[in-house]
mmCIF file of C-alpha atoms in Angstrom:
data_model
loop_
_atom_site.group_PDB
_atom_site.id
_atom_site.type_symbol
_atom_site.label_atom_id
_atom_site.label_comp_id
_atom_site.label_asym_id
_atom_site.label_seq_id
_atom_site.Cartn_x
_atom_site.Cartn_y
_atom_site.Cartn_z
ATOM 1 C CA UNK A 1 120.347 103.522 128.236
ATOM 2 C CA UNK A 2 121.771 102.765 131.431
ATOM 3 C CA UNK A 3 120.735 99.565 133.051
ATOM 4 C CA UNK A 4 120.864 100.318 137.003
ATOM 5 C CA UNK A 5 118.968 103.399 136.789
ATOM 6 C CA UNK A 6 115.380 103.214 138.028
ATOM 7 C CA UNK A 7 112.625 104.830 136.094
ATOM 8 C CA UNK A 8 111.145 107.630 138.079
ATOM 9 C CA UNK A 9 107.944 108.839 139.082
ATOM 10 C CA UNK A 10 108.475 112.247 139.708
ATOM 11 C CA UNK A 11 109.496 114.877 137.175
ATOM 12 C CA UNK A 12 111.971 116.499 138.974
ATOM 13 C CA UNK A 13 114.010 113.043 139.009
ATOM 14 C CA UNK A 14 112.696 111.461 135.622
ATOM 15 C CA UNK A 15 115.612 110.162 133.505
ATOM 16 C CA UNK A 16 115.880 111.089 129.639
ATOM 17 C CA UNK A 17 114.608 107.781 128.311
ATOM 18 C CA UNK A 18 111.114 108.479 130.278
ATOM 19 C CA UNK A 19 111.664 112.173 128.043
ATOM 20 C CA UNK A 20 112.309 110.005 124.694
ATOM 21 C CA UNK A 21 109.782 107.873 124.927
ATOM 22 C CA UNK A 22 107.139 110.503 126.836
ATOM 23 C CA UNK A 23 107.864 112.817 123.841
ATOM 24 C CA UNK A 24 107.424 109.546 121.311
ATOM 25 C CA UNK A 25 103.958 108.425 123.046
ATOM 26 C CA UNK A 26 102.482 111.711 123.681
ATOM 27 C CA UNK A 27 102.074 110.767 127.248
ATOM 28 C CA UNK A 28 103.376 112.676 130.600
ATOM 29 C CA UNK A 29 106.663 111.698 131.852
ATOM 30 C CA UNK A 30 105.616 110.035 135.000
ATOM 31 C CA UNK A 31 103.928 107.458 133.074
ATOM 32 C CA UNK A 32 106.888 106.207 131.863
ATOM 33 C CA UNK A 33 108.197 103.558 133.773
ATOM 34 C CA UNK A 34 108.613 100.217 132.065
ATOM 35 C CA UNK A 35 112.348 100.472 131.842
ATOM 36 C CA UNK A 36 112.282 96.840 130.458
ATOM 37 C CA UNK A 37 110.100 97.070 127.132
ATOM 38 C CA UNK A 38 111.876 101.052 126.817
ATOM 39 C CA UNK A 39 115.169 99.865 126.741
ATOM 40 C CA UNK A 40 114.339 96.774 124.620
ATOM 41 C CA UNK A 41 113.280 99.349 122.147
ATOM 42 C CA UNK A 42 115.756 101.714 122.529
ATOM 43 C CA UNK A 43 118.598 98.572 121.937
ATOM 44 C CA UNK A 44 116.786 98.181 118.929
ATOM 45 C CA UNK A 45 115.829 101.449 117.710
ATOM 46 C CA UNK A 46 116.451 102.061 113.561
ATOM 47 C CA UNK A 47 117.338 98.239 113.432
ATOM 48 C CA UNK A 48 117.030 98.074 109.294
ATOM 49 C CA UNK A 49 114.108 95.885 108.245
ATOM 50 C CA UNK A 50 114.661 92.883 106.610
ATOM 51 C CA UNK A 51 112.101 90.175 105.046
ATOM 52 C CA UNK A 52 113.226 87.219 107.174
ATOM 53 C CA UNK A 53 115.855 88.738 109.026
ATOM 54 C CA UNK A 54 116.023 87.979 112.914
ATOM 55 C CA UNK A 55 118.952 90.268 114.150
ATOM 56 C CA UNK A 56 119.890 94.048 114.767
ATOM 57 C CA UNK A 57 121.797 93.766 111.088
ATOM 58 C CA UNK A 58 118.109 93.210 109.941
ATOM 59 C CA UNK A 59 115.018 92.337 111.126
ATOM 60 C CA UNK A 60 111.376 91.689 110.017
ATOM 61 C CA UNK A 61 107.983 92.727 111.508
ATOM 62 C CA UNK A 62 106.985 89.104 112.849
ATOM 63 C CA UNK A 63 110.234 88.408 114.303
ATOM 64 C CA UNK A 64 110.777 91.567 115.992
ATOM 65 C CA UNK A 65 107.176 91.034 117.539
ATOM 66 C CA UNK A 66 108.221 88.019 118.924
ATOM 67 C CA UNK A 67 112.080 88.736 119.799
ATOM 68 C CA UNK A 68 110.458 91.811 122.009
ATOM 69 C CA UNK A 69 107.484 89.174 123.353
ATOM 70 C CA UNK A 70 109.542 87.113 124.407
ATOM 71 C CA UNK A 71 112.378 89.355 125.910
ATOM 72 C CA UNK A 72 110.022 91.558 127.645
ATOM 73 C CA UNK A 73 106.952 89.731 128.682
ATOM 74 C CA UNK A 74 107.813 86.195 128.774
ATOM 75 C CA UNK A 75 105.850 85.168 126.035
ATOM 76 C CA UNK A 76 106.252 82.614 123.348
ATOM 77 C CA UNK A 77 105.155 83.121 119.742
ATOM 78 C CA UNK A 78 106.429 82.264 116.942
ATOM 79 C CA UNK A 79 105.499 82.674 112.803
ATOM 80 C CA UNK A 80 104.830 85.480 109.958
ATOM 81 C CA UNK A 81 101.814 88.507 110.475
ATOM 82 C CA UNK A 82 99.374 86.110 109.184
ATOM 83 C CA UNK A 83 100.016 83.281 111.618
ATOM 84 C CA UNK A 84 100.727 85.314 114.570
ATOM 85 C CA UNK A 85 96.624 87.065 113.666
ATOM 86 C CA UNK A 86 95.524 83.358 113.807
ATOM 87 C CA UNK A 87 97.092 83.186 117.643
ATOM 88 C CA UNK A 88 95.706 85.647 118.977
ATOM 89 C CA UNK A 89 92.204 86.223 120.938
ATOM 90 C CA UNK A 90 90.625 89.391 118.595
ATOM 91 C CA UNK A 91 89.695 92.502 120.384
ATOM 92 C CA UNK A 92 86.556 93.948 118.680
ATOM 93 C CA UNK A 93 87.618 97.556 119.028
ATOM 94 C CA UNK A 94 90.282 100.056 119.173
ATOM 95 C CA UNK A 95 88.755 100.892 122.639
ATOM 96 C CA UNK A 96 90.553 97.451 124.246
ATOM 97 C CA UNK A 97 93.761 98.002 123.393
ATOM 98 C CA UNK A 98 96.105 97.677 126.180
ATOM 99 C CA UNK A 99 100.090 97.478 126.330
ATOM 100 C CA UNK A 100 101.626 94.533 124.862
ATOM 101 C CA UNK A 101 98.639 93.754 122.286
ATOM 102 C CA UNK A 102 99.569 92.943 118.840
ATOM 103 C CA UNK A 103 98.342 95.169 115.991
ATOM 104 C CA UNK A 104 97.593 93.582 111.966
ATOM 105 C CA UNK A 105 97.570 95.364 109.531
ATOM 106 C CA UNK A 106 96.586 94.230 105.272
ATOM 107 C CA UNK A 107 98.846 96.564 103.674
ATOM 108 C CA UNK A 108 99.494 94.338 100.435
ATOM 109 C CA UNK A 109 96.394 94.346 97.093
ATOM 110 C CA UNK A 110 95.116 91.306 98.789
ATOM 111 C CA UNK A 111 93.544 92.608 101.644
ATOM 112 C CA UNK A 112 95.629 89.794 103.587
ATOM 113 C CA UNK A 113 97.532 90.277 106.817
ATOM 114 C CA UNK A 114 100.883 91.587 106.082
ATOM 115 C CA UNK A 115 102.257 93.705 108.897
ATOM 116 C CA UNK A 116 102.369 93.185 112.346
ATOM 117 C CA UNK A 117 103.518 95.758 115.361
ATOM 118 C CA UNK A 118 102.917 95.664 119.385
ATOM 119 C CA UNK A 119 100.802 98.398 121.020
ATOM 120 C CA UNK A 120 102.346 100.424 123.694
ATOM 121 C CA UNK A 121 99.526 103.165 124.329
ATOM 122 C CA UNK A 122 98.308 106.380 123.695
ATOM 123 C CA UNK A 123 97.533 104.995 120.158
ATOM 124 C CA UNK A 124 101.064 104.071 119.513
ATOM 125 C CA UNK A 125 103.027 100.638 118.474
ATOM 126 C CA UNK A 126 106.301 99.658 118.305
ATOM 127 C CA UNK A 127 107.144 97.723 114.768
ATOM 128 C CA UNK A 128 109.862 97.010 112.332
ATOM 129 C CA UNK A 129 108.746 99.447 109.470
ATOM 130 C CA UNK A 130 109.873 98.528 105.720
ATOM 131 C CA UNK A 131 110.875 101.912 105.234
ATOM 132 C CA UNK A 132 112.331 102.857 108.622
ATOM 133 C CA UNK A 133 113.353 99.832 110.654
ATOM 134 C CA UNK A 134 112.177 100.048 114.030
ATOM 135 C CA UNK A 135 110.251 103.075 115.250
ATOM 136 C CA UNK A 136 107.243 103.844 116.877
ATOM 137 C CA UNK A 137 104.323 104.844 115.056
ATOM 138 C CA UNK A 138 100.645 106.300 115.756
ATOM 139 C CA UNK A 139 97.644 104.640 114.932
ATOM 140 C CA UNK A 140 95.702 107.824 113.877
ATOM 141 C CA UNK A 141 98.232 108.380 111.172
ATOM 142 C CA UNK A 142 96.378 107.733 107.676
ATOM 143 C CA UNK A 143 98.715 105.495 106.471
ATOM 144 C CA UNK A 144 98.357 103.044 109.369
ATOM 145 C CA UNK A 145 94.294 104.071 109.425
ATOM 146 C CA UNK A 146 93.623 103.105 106.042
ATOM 147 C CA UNK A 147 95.538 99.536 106.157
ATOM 148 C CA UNK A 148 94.909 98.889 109.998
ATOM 149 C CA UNK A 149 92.903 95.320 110.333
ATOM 150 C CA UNK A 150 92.543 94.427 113.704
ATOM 151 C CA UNK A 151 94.178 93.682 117.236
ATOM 152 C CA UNK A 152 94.495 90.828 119.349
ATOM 153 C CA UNK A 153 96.029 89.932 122.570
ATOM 154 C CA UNK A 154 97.936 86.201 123.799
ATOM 155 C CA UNK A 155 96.296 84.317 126.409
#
């Protein structure tokens, strides 16, 4: 993604990240604009997961939480899922999600935090996925519905 092109908020002069990423969020194009977080996630896009791993060769979903935290926000957090759910301030719905928010989800037998991903909007997060690397994924999907187990944001 080119780095000295302003995000636009017109269509007529949108560039094609604010299409990717419009098209990814379900979202109009105009309301694309935070060319810092998109092309964080674009440089990172398909990185391979990897349990431990803190680098584009391979990544987990902790430390790509809080690689993009602190790259993109300014923000300092460190630890796995579970540690990173103890950090946070809980939100006590869905409803009061806002961009930047972490997402937990208990995907392993033990009903214990195991997953963790960063909300961008429209019901979407950005993660590193076991099976994909790092993608964006919906909220509403089943897969993420059944395991989801709460949100919280940093102070």
């Amino acid at each position: 993604m080119p780095k000295n092109t302003a995000p636009s908020n017109s269509l007529e002069e949108a560039r094609s990240w604010q299409f990717k990423y419009a098209q990814l969020l379900d979202v109009p194009v105009e309301e694309v604009a935070n060319e810092k977080l998109f092309s964080f996630i674009e440089d990172w896009w398909g990185a391979p997961y990897r349990l431990g791993g803190n680098s584009k060769e391979g990544i987990d979903c902790s430390n790509f939480v809080s690689t993009l935290l602190g790259a993109v926000f300014h923000m300092s957090i460190a630890g796995n899922s579970i540690q990173l759910y103890n950090q946070v301030k809980r939100l006590r719905s869905k409803a009061e999600l806002q961009l930047g928010d972490l997402v937990f989800f208990a995907i392993n037998r033990s009903r214990r935090i195991s997953h963790v991903g960063i909300y961008l909007e429209n019901d979407r997060f950005v993660h590193a996925s076991s099976s994909s690397g790092v993608v964006i994924s919906d909220l509403k999907e089943p897969y993420w519905k059944r395991y989801y187990a709460g949100a919280g944001r940093l102070n």
